Each structure stands twice: as C-alpha cells, then as structure tokens.
XYZ file of C-alpha atoms in Angstrom:
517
model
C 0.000 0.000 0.000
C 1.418 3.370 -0.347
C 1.556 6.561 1.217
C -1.550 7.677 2.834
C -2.143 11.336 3.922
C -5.519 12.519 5.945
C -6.658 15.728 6.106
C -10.186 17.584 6.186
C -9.971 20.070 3.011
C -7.045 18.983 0.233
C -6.816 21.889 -2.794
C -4.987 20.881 -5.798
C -3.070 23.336 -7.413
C -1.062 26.238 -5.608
C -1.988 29.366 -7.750
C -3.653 32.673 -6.744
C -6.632 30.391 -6.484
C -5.552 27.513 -4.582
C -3.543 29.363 -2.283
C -6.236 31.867 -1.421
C -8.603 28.687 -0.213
C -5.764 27.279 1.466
C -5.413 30.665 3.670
C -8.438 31.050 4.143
C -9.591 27.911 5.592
C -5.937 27.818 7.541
C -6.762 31.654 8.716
C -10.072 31.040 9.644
C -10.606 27.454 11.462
C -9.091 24.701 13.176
C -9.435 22.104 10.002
C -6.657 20.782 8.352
C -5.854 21.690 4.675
C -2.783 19.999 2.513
C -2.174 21.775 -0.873
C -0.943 19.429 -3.684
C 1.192 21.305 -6.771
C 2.607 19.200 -9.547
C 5.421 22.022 -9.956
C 8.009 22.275 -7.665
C 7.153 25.650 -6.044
C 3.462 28.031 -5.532
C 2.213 30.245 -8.427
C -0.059 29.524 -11.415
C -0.344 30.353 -15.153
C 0.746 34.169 -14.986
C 1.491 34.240 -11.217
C 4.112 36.155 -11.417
C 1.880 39.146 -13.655
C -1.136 40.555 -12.695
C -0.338 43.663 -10.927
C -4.074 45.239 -10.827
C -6.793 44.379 -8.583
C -10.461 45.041 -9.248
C -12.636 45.588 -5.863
C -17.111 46.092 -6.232
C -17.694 48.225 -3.627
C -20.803 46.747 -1.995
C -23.222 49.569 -2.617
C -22.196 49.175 -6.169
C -22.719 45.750 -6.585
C -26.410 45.768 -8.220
C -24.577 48.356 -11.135
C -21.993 45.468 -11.157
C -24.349 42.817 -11.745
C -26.123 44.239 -14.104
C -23.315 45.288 -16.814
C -22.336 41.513 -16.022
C -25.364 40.456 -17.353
C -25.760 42.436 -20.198
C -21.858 41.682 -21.039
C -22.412 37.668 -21.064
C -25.514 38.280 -23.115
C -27.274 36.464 -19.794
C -25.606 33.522 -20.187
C -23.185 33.274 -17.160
C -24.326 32.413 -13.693
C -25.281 35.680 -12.366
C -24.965 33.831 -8.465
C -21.536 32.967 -9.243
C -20.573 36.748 -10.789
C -22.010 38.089 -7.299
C -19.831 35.615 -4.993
C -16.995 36.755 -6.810
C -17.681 40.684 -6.584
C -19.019 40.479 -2.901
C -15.409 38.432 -1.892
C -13.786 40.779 -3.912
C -14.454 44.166 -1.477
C -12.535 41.873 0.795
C -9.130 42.210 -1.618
C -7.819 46.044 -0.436
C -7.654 44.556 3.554
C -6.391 41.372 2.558
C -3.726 42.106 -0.254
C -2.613 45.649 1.259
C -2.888 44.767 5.106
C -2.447 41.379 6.019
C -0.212 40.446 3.030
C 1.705 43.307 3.272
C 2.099 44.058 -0.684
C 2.971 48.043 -1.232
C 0.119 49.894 -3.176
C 1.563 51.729 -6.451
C -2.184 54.014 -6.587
C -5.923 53.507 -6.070
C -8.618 54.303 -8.794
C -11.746 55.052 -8.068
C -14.319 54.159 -10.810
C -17.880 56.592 -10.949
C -20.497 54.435 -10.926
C -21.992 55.948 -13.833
C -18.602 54.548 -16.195
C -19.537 50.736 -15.575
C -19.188 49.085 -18.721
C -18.842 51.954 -20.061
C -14.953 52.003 -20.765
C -11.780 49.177 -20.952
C -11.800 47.202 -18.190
C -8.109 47.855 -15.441
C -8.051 51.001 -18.088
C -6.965 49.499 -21.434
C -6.871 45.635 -23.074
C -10.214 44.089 -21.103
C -13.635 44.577 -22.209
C -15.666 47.085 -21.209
C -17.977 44.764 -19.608
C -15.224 43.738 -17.357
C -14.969 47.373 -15.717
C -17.292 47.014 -13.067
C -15.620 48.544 -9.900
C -12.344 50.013 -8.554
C -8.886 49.252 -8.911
C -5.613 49.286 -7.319
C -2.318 48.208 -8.580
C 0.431 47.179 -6.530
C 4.306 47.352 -6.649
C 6.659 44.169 -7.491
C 10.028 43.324 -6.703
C 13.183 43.024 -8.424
C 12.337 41.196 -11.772
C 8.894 39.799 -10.167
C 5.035 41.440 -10.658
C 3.165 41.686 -7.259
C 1.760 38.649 -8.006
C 4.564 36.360 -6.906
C 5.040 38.044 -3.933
C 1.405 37.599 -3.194
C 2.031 33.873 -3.741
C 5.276 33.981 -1.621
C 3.448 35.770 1.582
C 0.655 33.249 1.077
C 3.291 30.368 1.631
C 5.078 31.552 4.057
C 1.714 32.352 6.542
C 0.344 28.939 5.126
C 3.819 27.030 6.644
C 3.760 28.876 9.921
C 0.078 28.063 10.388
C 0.713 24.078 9.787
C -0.577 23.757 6.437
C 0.864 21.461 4.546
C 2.454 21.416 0.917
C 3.166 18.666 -1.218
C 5.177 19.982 -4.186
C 5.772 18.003 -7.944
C 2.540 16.338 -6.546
C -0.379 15.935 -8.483
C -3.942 14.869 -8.105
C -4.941 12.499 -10.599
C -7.895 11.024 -9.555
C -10.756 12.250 -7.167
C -12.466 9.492 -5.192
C -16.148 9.390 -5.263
C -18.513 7.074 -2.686
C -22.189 7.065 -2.456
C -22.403 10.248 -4.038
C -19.822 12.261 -1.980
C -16.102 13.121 -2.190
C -14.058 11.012 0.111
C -10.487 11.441 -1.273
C -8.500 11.628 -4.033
C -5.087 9.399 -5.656
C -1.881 12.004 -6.351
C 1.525 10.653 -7.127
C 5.310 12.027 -6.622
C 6.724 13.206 -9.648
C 10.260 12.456 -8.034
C 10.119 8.164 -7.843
C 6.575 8.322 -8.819
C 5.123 7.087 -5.421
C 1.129 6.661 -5.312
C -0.720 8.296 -2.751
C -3.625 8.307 -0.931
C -5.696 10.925 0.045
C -8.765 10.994 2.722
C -10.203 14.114 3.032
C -14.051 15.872 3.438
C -13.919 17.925 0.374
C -11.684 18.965 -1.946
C -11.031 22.156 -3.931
C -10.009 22.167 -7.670
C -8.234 24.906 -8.184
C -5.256 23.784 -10.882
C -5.943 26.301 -14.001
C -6.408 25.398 -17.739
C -4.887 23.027 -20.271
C -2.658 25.355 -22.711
C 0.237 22.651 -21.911
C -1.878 19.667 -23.472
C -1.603 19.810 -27.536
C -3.855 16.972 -27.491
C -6.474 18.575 -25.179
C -6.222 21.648 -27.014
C -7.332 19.647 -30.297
C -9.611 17.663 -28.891
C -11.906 20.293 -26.877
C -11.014 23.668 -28.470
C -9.836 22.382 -31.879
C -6.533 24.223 -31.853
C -3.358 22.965 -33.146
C -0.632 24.537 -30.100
C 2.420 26.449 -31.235
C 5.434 27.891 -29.891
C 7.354 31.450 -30.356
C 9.084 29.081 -32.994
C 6.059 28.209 -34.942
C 6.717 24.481 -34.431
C 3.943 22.555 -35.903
C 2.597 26.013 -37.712
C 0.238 25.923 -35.053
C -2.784 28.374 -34.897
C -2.598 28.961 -31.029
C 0.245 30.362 -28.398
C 0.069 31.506 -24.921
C 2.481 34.326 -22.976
C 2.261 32.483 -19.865
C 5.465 31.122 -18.216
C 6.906 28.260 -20.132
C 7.040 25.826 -17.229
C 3.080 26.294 -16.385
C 2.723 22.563 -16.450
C -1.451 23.187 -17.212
C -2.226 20.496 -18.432
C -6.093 20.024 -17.342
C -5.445 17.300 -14.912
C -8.344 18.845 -12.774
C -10.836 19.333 -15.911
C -10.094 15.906 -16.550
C -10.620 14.479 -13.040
C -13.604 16.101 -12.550
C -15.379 14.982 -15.526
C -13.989 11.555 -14.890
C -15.979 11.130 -11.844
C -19.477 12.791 -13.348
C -18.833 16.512 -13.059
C -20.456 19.040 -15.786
C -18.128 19.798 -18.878
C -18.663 23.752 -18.624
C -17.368 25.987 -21.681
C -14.014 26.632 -22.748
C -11.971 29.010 -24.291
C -8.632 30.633 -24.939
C -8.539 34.129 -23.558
C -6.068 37.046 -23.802
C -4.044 39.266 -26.228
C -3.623 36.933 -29.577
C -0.397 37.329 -31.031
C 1.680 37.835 -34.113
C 3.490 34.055 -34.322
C 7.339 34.136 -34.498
C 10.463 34.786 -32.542
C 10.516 38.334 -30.614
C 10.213 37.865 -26.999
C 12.983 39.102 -24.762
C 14.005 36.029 -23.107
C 12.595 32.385 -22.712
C 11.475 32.946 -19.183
C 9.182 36.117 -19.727
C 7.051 35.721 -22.584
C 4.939 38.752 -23.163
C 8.181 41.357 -23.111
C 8.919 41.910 -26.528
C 12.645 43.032 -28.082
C 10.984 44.656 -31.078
C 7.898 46.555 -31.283
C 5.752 43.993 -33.432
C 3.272 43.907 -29.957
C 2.803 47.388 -30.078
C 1.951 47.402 -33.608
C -0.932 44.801 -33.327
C -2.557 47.158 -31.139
C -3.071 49.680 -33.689
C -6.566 50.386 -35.004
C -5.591 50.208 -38.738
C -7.004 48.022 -41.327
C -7.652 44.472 -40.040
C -9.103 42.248 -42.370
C -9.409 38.187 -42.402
C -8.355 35.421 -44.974
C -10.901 36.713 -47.257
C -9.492 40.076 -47.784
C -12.931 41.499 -45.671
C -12.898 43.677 -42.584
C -15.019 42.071 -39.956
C -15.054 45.121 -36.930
C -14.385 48.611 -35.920
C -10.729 48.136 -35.196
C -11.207 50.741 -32.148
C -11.755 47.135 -30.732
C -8.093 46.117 -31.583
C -7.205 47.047 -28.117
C -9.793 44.578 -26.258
C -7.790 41.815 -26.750
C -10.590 39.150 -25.979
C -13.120 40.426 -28.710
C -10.445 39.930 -31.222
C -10.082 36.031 -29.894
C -14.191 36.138 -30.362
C -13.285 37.185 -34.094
C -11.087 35.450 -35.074
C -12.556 32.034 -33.257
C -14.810 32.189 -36.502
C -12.091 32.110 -38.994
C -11.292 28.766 -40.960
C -7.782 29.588 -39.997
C -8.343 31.187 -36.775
C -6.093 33.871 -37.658
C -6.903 37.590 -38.998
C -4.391 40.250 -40.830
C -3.444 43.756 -40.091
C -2.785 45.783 -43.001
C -1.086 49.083 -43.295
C 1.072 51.039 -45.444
C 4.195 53.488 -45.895
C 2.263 56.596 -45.056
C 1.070 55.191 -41.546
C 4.177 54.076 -40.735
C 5.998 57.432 -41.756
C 3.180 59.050 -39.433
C 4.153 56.629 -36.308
C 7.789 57.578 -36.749
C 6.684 61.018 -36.426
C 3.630 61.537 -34.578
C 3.893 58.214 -32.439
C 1.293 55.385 -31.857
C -2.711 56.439 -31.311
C -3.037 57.115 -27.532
C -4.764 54.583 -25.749
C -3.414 51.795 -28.108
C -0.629 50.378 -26.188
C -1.032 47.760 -23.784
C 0.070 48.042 -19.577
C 3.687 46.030 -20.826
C 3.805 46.697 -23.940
C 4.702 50.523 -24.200
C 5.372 52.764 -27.179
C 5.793 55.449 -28.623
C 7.486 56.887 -32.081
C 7.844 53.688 -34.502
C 10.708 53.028 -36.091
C 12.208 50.896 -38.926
C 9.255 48.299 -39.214
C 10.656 46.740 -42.082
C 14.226 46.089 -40.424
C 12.110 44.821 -37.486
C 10.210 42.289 -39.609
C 13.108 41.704 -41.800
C 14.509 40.321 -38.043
C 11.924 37.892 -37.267
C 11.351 36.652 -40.811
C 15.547 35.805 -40.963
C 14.766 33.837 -37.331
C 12.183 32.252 -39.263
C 8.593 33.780 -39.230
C 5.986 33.333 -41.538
C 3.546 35.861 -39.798
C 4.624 38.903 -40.850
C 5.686 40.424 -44.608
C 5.743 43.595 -46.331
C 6.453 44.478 -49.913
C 5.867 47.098 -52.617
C 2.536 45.405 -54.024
C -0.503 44.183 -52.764
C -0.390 41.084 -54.722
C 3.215 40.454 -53.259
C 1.498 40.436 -49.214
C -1.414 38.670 -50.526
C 0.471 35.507 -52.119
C 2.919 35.810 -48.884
C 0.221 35.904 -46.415
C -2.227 33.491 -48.225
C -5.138 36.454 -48.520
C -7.457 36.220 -50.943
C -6.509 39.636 -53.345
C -9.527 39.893 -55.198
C -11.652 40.215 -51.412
C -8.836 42.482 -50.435
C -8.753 44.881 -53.432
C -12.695 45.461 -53.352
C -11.589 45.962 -49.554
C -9.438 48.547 -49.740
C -11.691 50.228 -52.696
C -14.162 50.614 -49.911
C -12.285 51.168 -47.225
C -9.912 54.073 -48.935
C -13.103 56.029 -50.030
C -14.491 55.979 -46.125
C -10.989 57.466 -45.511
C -10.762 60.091 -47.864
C -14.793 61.199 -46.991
C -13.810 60.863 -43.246
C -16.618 58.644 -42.415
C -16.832 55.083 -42.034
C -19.899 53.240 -44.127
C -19.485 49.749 -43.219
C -18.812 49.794 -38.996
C -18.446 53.215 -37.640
C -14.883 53.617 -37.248
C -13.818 56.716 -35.475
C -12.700 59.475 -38.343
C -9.562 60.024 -36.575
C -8.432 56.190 -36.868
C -9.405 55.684 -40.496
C -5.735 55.405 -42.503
C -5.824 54.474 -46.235
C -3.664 51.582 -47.447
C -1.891 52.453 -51.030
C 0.629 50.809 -52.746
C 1.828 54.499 -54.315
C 2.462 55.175 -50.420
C 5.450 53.085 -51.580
C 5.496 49.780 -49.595
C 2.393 47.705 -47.768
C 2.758 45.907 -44.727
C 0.911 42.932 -43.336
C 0.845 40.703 -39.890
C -0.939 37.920 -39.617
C -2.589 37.322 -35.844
C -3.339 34.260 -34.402
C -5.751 33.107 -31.389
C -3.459 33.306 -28.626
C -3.444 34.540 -24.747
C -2.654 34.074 -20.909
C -4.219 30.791 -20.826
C -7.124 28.583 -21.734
C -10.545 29.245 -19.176
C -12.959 26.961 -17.999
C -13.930 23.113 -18.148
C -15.567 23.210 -14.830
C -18.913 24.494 -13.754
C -19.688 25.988 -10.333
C -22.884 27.235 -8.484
C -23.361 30.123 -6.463
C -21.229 28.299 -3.473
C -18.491 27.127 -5.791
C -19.665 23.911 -5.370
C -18.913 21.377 -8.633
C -21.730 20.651 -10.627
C -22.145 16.902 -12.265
C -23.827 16.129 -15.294
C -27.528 16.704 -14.373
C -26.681 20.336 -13.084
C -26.300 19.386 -9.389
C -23.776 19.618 -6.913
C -21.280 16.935 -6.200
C -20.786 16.625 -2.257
C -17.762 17.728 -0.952
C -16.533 19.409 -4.403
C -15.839 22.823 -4.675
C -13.945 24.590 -7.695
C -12.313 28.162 -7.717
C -9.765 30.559 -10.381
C -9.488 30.247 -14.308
C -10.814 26.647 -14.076
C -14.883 27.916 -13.376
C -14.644 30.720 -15.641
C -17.331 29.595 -18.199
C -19.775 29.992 -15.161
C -19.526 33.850 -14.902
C -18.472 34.437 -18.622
C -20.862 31.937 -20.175
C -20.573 28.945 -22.499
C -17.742 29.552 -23.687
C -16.691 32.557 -21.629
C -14.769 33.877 -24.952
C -14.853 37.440 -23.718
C -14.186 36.700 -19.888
C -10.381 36.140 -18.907
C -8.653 35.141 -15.989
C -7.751 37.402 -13.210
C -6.074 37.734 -9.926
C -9.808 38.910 -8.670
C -11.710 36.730 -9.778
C -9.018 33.983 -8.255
C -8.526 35.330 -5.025
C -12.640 35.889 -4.376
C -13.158 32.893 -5.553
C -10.606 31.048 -3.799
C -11.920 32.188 -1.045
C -15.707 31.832 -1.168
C -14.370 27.868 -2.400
C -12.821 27.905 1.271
C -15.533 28.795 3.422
C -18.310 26.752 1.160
C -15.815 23.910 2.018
C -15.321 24.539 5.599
C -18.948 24.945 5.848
C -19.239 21.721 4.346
C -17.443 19.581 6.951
C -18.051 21.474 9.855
C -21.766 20.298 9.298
C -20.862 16.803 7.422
C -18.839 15.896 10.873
C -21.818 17.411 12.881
C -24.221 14.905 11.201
C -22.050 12.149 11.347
C-alpha cells in the first residue's frame, strides 16, 4: 500500500486560487488543509503578472451585476458573478494589510462609467470594468503577483498547512455520491498516494500545456514562439506552467459538468521576438505594439469584420477570429502610416500596460529580423499582390476591400462599422510599400472546463452539486463568462474571491458533514 495522507480540506493546485482557499480555511478554522502542486514551487499560469486588482464596492454591486449580465448576453451564472464581486471588497484589507504588498495608486471608478470604458483602463472589455482598482508594486524582476504567492506560503507554513510539491492529483475518489479522497503521485520516484479528506477544492488552471487537449476540446493545433507545428494557437504564460487540465479531466472523470471553454487574452503575431525564454509577453521589437493599432484588419478573405477601435480589447479579437477557418486575422497598413508613427507616435490609448510605445521606427528592419529567425507571420512588400500571395489572402476580397475602405478614408466617415474618423488610414501601394501581420488566437491561458454554483460547489452532469466538491480561479470561468466565456479572462480577482468563497463553502461543508455524522 502506499503513502496515505488525511486531512479535512485537500486543494490541488497552488496558484492565486488555490492558495487563497488554502489561507483562508488555515486563517479562519481549526481544520486541516494539505495543498498538492505538480510544480516544484506556488504560483499559477501568470502568477508572477497581474499587478491590478479590481474591488465592487458593496453599494455598487447591483450596477456590477447588471453590466455583467448584459456583457455575457445572460448567459453566465449571475450567483456565481455576485460571490466573486461580494469576496472581492474583501481584496484592499487582505492584499494591502495582512499580506503586506505596497500599493503603487488607487482608482476610483464613478459608478456611472460601468461598462462603459476598458476594463483595469486598457486591453479588457468594457464589460469587465465594473468597480475600482488598485495596482500594486513588485520586486526586483517579479510582478506583485509572486510576492502575493510567496506571503501566502510563508503564513500557510507557519500556520501548519501542509504542501506537497511536484505532486499531483490524478484522480478524485467518489462514494455514495460524496467526495471522500483523491489518488496524487510524486513526480520524483513516482510514489502513489492516498488521500482521505471531506472535500476537496479544484483549483489547478487550464490546459494550454496539453496539444492533445487543445485539439480535442477547443480544436486548436498549439504552437510555440518558434512556430513548431505552424500551429494556430500560443500563450504568454510562463513556459514551465505545467497546465495540463489534470483537474478538468478528473472532474469529468468522476461525473462533473463539462462547462465551456476558451482561450482568452491578447492573440499574437506568431514568431520569434520575446525578450528572453522565461518572460514571454516582453517583446525586443515593437511587433506587440503594432498589433494594437486600429488600422485596417481584415481576415483570410481580404474582408474587414469590426471597428478596429476594438483592436485594443484583446478578448473580442479572440471572439473574431474564433470564426475564422484559420483562426487567424491580418493587419494591413502602409508606408504613409508608418511614416506618421515615426513622427507623430502610436494612437493614444493603443498600447497595452507592458507593452509601451511610442514613435515607430524601422518596421521593415524589425520584420526583416523575425522573418531571418524564421517567421511566416509577418511580410511587407511594394505590391498588394506580393502580401497577398505571402500571407495566403485572398486579393480579389482584399482589393474590393481597400476600394471601400480608402473612399471611407478620404470622406472621413466610415460606411461599413463606424470607425472613429480620426483612426481611419488608407492603405496604397503608391504610399510606396504595404505591410501585413498575420494574428493568431493566442493569450494568458485557456478558461474553464468546470462548472460551479453560487457556493463554488462542482456541478455533475444533471446540473447538481457533487458533495464535498468545490472549484475556484481560471478553471470555473465559463460559469460567470458563459458557455464559452470567450470574452471573460482570468484574473487575480476573480481567483482570489473565488478562492476564497471555495474555502468557506468547504469549511462549511465539513463542519456540518462531521456534525451529522
């Protein structure tokens, strides 16, 4: 027989989530919790990023719920949407005071602007901006979020809580209807263990490490900064995330709900450009600031498909482009508009928290960079036939395009979706030389897999709740965002309330299960 380990609340997966249950059922009572991590340290996906919090102040919370509703076209769990704002007034005390983490500023959000602008000020929907915010300072090379993650360990170790690190759950154990345990194994010798608990929380992220998961559920061929595979899908996240949907997978294994999924986040230009292996979304060139730009974006057909003022809410574009045969879209602009950035600088508002700019230089040397390390995803040449055969755009739909298009810019008004005057640029080849990026679906992570109530309990296949289950983070996104939450996306709010709310459901849970036993 091997190892055996007892203990009244287990959480797999040591992320913002996981370790945010783990606290607070440590903080707060006298049960036992063990937190299981198949890596060999605490932090999830992008653990190390988020550095803004959004807080619903509680006597906006009815203004927050509704936008919410309206946003997910009423097709997310409303219950679940207000357990995550109403934990989330809790996040100023706990991040600030007890955790210690040094406040860079506060913003206060008039009701009246809810929904109403980019959610944490630019790159998130507007549906998303739905209370205050307040972003907090890092520390040497490291976002506020891993020293969130690092105070969390250290108070969870000096309160007896015990972690089990390159350990993960496989397999949750399910007996007359309730959860009773769960099977994990050591990476390190590959020792089986057993686990007895009285509930369990899944808190262990998405599945953007599985290529064959990411075929199977979201259709998505995975690729690299490389373009190994060609591959119509990337993520920014840390390379050694290890997601690779062992909770999704468990879950539905043992009866639970298959809830929508999606990938979520800024999609990306394919190709080499990142500053180093270990930090993803920090760019050497200025590509990233590029595909911000609300310019001409068009898909494989040659046709526009939005008012590129939305180029900057980087989950609408994954909505887009989701309904491409390619999943991929192309941003097209010329000579002149480049000329202008070198002189006039980017639009403001267009740049992303990371991803600053300003004047834009030398595009072509900066392309001509990435396509000598061997991308295919960007081009640019004197002829529109030239980026057309390169980028594998149809000409003929691009041509009656840019007819169209070109006229709405030279009357100033935009016929076909409303395009702000001051955005609309032409795109001529006797500007000299066209330019053309091809995006692809890409972002922090996939979302969802697992559907929650109102108490973050785990729902099974009939739409109730499994005993003793309870699910928190990225992982239960499609029950706010809806099915699939294509416009939600995963934050440190949303994982910290909900980590939370998981923990005292739970505790809740087996305070009363022991009481009746």
């Amino acid at each position: 027989m091997g190892k055996v380990i007892e203990t009244d609340i287990a959480v797999t997966g040591a992320g913002l989530a996981g370790l945010s249950a783990a606290y607070r059922i440590a903080k707060n009572t006298d049960l036992k919790v063990d937190i299981f991590e198949k890596r060999p340290h605490q932090g999830g996906a992008v653990s190390n990023c988020p550095m803004g919090v959004m807080t619903v102040p509680p006597e906006n919370l009815m203004k927050a719920l509704e936008v919410t509703a309206e946003f997910t076209n009423h097709t997310g769990d409303l219950g679940v949407a207000r357990t995550w704002f109403e934990y989330s007034a809790l996040l100023p005390d706990l991040i600030l005071n007890e955790l210690g983490i040094e406040k860079e500023s506060y913003v206060k959000s008039d009701v009246d602007t809810y929904g109403k602008q980019r959610g944490y000020g630019i790159g998130f929907p507007n549906g998303q901006h739905v209370g205050d915010y307040f972003f907090m300072k890092g520390h040497g090379k490291g976002h506020a979020a891993a020293l969130i993650n690092l105070k969390y360990r250290r108070k969870l170790e000096a309160m007896g809580a015990a972690f089990h690190f390159r350990t993960p759950i496989d397999e949750i154990i399910r007996e007359k209807g309730k959860i009773v345990g769960a099977v994990a194994h050591e990476i390190e010798g590959g020792a089986q263990i057993q686990i007895k608990c009285k509930a369990l929380i899944v808190t262990s992220g998405g599945f953007s490490g599985n290529k064959k998961m990411l075929k199977e559920e979201l259709g998505l061929t995975y690729t690299d900064r490389h373009c190994i595979e060609g591959g119509d899908v990337r993520f920014i996240h840390f390379p050694n995330g290890q997601l690779t949907g062992d909770g999704q997978r468990a879950v539905w294994k043992i009866g639970g709900f298959k809830g929508g999924m999606t990938v979520t986040g800024p999609c990306d230009v394919n190709g080499p450009g990142e500053a180093g292996r270990n930090v993803p979304w920090l760019a050497k060139n200025q590509i990233r600031v590029l595909q911000e730009q609300p310019v001409l974006w068009v898909n494989e057909f040659g046709e526009r498909f939005m008012n590129e003022e939305m180029s900057n809410q980087h989950m609408a574009i994954a909505g887009y482009i989701s309904n491409f045969p390619k999943n991929c879209c192309y941003i097209i602009f010329d000579e002149d508009t480049v000329k202008r950035w070198g002189k006039r600088g980017v639009e403001e508002g267009y740049v992303y928290f990371i991803f600053r700019g300003k004047a834009i230089h030398d595009v072509a040397s900066q392309m001509d960079a990435m396509i000598t390390e061997g991308s295919t995803h960007v081009c640019h040449a004197d002829t529109i036939r030239e980026v057309c055969e390169k980028m594998g755009i149809n000409e003929k739909g691009l041509r009656k395009t840019l007819e169209e298009y070109n006229s709405y810019c030279d009357r100033g008004e935009d016929l076909e979706f409303g395009k702000n005057p001051r955005y609309l640029r032409p795109v001529r080849e006797e500007s000299g030389h066209i330019y053309a990026m091809r995006v692809v679906l890409g972002g922090y992570m996939t979302m969802g897999g697992i559907r929650v109530n109102r108490r973050c309990e785990v729902l099974d296949t009939e739409k109730y709740p499994i005993p003793g289950l309870y699910s928190a983070g990225d992982i239960i996104s499609g029950s706010i965002f809806g099915d699939p939450p294509r416009n939600g996306t995963g934050t440190l709010s949303q994982a910290v309330s909900t980590g939370m709310a998981a923990a005292d459901y739970a505790a809740d849970y087996v305070k009363e299960d022991c009481h009746e036993n």
